[in-house]
PDB file of C-alpha atoms in Angstrom:
ATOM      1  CA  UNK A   1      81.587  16.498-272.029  1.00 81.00           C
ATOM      2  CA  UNK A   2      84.984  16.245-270.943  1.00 90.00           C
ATOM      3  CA  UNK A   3      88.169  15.223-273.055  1.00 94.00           C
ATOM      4  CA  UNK A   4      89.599  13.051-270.260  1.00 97.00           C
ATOM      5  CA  UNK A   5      87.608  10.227-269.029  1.00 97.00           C
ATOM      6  CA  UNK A   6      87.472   9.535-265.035  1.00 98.00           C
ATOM      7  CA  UNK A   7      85.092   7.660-263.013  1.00 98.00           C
ATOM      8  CA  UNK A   8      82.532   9.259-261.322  1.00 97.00           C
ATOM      9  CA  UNK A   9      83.400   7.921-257.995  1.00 98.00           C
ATOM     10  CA  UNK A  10      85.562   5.384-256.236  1.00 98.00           C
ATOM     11  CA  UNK A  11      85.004   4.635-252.434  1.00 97.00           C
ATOM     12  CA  UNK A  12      87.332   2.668-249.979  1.00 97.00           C
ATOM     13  CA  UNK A  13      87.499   1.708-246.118  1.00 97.00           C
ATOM     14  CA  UNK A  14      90.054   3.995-244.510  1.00 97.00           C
ATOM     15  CA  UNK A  15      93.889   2.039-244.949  1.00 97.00           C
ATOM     16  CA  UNK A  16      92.774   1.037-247.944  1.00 98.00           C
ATOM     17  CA  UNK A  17      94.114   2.026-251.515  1.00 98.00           C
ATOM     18  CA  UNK A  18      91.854   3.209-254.296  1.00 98.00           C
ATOM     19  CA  UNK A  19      93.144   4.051-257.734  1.00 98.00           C
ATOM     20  CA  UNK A  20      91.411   6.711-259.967  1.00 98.00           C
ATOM     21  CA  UNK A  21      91.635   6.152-263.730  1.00 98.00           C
ATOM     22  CA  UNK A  22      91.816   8.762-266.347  1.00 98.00           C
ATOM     23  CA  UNK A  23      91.512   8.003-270.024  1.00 97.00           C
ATOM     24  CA  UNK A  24      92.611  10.126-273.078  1.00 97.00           C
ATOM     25  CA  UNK A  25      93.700  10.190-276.671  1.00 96.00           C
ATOM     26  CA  UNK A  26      96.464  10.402-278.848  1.00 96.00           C
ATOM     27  CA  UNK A  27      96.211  13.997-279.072  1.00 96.00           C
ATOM     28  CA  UNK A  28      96.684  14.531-275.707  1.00 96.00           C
ATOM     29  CA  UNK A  29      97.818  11.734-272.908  1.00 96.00           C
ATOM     30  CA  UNK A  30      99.075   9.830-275.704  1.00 95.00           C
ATOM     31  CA  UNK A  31     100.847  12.153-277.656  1.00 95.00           C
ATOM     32  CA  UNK A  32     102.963  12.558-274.289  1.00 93.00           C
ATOM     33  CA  UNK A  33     102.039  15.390-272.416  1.00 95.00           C
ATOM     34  CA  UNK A  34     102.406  15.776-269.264  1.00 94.00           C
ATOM     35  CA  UNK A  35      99.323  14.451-266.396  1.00 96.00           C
ATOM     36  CA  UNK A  36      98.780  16.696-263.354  1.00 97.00           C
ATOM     37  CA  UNK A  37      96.137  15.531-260.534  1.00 98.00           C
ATOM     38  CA  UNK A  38      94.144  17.952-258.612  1.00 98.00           C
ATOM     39  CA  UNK A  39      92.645  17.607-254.901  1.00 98.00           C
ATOM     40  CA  UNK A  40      89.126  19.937-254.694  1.00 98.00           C
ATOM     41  CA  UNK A  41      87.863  19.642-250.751  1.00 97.00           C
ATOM     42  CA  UNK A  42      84.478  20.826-250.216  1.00 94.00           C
ATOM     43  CA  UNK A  43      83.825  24.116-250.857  1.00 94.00           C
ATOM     44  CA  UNK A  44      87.544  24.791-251.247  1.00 97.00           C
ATOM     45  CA  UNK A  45      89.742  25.910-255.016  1.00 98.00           C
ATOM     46  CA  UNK A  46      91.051  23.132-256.667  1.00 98.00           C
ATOM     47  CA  UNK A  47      95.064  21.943-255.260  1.00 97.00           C
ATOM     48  CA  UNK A  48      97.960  20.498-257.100  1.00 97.00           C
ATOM     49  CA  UNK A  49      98.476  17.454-256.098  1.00 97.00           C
ATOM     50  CA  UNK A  50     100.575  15.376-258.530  1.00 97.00           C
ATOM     51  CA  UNK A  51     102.437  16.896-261.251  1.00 96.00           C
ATOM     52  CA  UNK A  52     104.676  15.274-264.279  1.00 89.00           C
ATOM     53  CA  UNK A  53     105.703  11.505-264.014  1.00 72.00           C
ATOM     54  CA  UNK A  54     104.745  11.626-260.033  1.00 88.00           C
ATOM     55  CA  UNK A  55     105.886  14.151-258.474  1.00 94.00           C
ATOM     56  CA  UNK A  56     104.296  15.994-255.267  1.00 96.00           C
ATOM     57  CA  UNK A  57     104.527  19.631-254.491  1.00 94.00           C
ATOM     58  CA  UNK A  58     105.492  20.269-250.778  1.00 93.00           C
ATOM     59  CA  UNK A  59     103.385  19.278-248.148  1.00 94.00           C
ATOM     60  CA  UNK A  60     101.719  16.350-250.506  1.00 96.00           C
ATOM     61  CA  UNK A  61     102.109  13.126-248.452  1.00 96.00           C
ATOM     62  CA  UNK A  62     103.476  10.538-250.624  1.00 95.00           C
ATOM     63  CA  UNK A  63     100.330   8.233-250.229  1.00 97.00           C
ATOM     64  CA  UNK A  64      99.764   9.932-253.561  1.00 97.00           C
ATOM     65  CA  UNK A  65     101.166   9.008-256.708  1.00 97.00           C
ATOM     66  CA  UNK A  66     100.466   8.675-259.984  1.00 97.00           C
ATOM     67  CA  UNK A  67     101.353   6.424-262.833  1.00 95.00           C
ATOM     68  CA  UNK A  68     100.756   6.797-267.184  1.00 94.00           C
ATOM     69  CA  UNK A  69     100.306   4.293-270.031  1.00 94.00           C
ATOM     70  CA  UNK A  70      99.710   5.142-273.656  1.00 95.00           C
ATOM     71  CA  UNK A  71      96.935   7.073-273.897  1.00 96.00           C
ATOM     72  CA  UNK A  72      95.755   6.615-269.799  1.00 97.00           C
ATOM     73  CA  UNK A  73      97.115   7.907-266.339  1.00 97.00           C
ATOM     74  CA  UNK A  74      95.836   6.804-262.636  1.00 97.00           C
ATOM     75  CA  UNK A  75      95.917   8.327-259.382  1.00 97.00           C
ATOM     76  CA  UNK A  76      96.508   5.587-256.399  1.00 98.00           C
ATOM     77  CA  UNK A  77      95.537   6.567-253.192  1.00 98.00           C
ATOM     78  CA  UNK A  78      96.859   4.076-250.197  1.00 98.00           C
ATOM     79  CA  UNK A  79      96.101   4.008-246.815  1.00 97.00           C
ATOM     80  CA  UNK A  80      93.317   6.359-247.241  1.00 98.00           C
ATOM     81  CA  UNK A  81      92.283   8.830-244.787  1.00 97.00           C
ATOM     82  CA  UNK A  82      89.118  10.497-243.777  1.00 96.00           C
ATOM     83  CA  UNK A  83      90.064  13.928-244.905  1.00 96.00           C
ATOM     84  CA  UNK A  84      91.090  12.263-248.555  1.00 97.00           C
ATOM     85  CA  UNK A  85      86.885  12.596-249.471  1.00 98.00           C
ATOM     86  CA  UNK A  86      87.265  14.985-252.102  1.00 98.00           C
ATOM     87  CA  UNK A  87      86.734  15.427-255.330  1.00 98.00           C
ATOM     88  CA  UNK A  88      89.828  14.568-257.501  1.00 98.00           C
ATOM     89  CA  UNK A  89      90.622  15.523-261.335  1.00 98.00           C
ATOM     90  CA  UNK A  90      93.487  14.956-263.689  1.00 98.00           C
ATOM     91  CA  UNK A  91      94.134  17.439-266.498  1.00 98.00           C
ATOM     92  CA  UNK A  92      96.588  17.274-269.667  1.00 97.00           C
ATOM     93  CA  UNK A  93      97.349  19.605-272.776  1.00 96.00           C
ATOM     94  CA  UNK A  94      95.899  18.957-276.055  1.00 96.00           C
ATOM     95  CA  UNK A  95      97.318  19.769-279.528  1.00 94.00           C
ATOM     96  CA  UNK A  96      93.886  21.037-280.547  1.00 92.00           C
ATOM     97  CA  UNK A  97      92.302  22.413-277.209  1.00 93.00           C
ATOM     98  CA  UNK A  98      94.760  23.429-275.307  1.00 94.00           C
ATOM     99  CA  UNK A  99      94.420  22.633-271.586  1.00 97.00           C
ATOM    100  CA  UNK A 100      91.788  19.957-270.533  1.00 97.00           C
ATOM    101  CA  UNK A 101      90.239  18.605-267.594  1.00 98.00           C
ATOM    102  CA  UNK A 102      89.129  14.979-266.701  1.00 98.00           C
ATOM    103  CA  UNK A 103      85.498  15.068-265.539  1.00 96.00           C
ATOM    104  CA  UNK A 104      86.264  14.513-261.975  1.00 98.00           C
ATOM    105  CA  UNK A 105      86.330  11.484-259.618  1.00 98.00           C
ATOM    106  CA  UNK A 106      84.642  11.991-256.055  1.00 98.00           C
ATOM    107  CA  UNK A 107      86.244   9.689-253.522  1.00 98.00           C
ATOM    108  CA  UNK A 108      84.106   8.404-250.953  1.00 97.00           C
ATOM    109  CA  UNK A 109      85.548   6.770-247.265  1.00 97.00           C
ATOM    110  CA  UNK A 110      83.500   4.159-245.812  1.00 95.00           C
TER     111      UNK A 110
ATOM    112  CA  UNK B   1     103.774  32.904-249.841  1.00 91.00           C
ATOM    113  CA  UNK B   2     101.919  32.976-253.472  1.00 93.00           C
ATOM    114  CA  UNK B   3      98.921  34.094-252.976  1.00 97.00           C
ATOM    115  CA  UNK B   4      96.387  34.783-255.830  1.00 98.00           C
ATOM    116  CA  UNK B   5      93.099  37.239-255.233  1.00 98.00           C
ATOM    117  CA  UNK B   6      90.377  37.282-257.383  1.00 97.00           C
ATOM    118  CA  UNK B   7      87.297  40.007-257.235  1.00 97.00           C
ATOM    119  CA  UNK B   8      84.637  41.587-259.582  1.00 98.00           C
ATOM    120  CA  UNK B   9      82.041  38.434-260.019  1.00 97.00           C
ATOM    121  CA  UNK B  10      78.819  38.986-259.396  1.00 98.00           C
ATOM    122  CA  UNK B  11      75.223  39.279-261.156  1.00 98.00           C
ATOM    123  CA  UNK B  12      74.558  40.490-264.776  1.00 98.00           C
ATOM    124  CA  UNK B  13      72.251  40.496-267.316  1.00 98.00           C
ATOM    125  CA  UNK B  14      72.438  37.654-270.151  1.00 98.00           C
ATOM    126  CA  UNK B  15      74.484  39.790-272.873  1.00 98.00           C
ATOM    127  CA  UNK B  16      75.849  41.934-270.609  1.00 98.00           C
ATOM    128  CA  UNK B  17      79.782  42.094-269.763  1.00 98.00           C
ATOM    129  CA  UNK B  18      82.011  41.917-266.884  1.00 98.00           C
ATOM    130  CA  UNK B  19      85.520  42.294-266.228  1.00 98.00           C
ATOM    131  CA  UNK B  20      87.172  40.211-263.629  1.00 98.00           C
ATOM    132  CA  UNK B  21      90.790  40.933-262.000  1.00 98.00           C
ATOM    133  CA  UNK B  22      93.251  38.658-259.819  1.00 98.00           C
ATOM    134  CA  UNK B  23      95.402  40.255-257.839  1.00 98.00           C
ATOM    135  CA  UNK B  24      98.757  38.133-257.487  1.00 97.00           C
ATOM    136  CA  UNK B  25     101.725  38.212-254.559  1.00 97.00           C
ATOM    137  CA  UNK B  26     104.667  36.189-253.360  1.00 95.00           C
ATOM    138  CA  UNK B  27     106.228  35.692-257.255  1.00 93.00           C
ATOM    139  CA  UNK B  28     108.107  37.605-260.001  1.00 94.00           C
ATOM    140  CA  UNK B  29     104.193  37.910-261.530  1.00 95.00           C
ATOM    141  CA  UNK B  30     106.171  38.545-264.841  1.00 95.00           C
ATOM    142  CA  UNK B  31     107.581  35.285-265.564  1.00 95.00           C
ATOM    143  CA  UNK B  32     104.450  33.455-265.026  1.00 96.00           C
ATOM    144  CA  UNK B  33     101.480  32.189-267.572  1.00 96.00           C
ATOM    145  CA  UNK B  34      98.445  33.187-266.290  1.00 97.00           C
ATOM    146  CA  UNK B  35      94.844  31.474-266.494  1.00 98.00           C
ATOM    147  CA  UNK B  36      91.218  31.787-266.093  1.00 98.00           C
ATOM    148  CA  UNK B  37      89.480  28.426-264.899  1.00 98.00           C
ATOM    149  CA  UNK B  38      86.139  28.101-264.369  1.00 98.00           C
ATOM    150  CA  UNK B  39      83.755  25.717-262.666  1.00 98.00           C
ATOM    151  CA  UNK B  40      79.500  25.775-263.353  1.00 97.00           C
ATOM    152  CA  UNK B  41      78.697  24.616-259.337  1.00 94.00           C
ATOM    153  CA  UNK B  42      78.258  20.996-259.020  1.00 94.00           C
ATOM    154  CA  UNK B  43      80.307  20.299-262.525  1.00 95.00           C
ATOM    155  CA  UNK B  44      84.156  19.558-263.600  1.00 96.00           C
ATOM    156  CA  UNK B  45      86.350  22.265-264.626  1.00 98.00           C
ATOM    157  CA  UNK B  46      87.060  23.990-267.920  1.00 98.00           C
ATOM    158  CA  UNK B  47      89.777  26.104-268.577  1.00 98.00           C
ATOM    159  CA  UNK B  48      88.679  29.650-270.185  1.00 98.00           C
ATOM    160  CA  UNK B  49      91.630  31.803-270.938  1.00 98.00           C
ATOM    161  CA  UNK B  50      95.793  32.072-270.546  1.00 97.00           C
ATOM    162  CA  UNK B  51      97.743  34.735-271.242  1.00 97.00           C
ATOM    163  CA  UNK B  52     102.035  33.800-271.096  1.00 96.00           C
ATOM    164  CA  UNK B  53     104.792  35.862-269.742  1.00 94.00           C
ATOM    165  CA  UNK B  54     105.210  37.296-273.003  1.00 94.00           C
ATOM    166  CA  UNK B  55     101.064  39.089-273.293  1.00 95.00           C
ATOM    167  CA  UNK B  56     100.639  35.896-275.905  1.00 96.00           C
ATOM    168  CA  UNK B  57      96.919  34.743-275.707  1.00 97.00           C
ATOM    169  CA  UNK B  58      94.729  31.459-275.843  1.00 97.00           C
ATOM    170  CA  UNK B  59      90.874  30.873-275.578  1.00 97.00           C
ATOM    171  CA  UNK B  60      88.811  27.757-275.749  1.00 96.00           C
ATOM    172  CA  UNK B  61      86.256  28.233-278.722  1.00 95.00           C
ATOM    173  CA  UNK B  62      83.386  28.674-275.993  1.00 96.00           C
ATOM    174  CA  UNK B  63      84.731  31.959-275.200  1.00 98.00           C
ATOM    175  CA  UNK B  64      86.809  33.074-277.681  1.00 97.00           C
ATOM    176  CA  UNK B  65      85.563  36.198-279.532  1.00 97.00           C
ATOM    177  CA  UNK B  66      83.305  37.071-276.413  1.00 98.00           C
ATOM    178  CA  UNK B  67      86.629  37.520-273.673  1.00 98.00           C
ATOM    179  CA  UNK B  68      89.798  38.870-273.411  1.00 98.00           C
ATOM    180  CA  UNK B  69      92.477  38.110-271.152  1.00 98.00           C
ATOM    181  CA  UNK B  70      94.900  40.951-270.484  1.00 98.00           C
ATOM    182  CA  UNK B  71      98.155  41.705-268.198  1.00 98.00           C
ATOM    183  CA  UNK B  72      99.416  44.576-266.288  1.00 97.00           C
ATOM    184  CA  UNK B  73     102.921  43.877-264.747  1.00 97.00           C
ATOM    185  CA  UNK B  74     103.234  46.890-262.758  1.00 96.00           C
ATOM    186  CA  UNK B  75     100.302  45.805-260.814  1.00 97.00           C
ATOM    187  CA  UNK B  76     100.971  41.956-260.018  1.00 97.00           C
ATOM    188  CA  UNK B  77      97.230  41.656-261.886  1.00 98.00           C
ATOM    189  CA  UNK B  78      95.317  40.853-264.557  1.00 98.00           C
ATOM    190  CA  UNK B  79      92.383  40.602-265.966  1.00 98.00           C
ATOM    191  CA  UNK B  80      89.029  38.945-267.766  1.00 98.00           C
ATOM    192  CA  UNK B  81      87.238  40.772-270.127  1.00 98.00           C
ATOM    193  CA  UNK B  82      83.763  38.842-270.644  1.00 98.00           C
ATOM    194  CA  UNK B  83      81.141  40.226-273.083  1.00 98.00           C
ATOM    195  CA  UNK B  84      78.330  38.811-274.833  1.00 98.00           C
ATOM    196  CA  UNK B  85      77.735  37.170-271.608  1.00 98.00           C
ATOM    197  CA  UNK B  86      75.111  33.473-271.580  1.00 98.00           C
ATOM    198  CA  UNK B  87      73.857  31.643-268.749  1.00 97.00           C
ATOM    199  CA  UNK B  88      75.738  29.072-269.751  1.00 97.00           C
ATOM    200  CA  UNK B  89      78.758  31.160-268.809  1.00 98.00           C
ATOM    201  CA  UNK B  90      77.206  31.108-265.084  1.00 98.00           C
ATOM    202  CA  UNK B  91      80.223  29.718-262.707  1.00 98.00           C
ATOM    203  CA  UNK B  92      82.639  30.130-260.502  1.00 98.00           C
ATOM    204  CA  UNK B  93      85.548  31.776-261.811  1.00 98.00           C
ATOM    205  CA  UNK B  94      89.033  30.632-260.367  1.00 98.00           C
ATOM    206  CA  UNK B  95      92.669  32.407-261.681  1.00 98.00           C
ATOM    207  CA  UNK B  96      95.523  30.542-261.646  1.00 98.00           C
ATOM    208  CA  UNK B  97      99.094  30.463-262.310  1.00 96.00           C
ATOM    209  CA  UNK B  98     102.255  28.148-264.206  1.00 94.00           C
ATOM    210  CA  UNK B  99     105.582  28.860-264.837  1.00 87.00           C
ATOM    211  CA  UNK B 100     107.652  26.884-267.791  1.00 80.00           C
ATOM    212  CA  UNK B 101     104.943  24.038-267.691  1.00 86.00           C
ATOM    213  CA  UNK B 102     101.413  23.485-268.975  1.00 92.00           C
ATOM    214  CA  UNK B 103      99.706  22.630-264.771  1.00 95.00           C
ATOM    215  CA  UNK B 104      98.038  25.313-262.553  1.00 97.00           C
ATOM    216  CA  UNK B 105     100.500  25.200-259.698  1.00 95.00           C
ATOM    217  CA  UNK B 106      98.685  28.039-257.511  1.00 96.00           C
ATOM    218  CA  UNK B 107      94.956  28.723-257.344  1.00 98.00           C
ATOM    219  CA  UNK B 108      92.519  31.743-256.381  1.00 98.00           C
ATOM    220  CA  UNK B 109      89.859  31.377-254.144  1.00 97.00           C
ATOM    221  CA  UNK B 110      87.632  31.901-256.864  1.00 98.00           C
ATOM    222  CA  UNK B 111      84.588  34.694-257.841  1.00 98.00           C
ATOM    223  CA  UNK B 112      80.985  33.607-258.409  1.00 98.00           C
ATOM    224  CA  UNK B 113      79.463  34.994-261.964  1.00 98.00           C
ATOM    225  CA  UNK B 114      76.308  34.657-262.279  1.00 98.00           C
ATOM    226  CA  UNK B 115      74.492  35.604-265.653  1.00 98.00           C
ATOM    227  CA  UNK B 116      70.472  35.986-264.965  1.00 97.00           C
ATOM    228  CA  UNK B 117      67.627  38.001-265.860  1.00 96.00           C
TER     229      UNK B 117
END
């Protein structure tokens, strides 16, 4: 059971956008930690993708950003792309468990 | 380039230990926090162990009391400790690195453990 909430999945025709939701608490999100975003290809190590308010390590295209509200964050995707199918996770610190994971959105192109 | 290397996963014996290492490169390895991350196949993540610039320690209460995270500078590396081991401790193992912020900015490749009979 994960501490941060995501959907399991979230598909989208390519050029679309497609927004990933991740839900926390006050002892984490809400409390005002930081939200970082992770890209996992198949069969590949998780990536940074998004860290802090929205920012994107080198190389991230900025069809990627990310957003936060109280105790929630969400990842918007636009103009999505083939190679965006991937499985995609947010992760926060918590007062009482340290670092957490969401439970991991797959995105699916139609 | 940072580049992280992980090795010593493999197959052992439910109560049984293991003692995995990541090699790191391309960064001062001794400013850096470094963690343990692991991933059952199929499943979400959960962090497992961190241990900051300064040898300081933290453990999730799945694994703390049965591993140990430790540092050694001079080698760019360091290490898991994992005793007492459970199937449910079966995953892939992946290290990873932050500096001055609570994200894993670079990632291993990962090492499969695999605790069986």
């Amino acid at each position: 059971q994960s501490v941060l909430t995501q959907p399991p999945s979230v598909s989208g025709a390519p050029g679309q956008r497609v927004t990933i939701s991740c839900t926390g608490s006050r002892s984490n999100i809400g409390i005002g930690y930081d939200v970082h975003w992770y890209q996992q290809l198949p069969g590949t190590a998780p990536k940074l993708l998004i860290f802090g308010s929205d920012s994107r390590p080198s190389g991230v295209p900025d069809r990627f950003s990310a957003s936060r509200s109280g105790t929630s964050a969400s990842l918007a995707i636009t103009g999505l792309q083939a190679d965006d199918e991937a499985i995609y996770y947010c992760q926060s610190y918590d007062n009482s468990l340290f670092y957490v994971f969401g439970s991991g959105t797959k995105v699916t192109v139609l | 380039e940072v580049k992280l290397v992980e090795s010593g996963g493999g197959l052992v014996q439910p109560g049984g230990s293991l003692r995995l290492s990541c090699e790191a490169s391309g960064l001062t390895f001794s400013r850096y926090d470094m963690h343990w991350v692991r991933q059952v196949p199929g499943k979400g993540l959960e962090w497992v162990a961190v241990i900051g610039s300064a040898g300081d320690t933290h453990y999730p209460g799945s694994v703390k009391g049965r591993f140990s995270i430790s540092r050694d500078n001079g080698k760019n590396s360091f290490f898991l400790q994992m005793n007492s081991l459970r199937a449910e401790d079966t995953a892939v193992y992946y290290c990873a690195s932050s500096q001055n912020s609570l994200r894993f900015s670079i990632w291993g490749q990962g090492t499969m453990v695999t605790v069986s009979s």
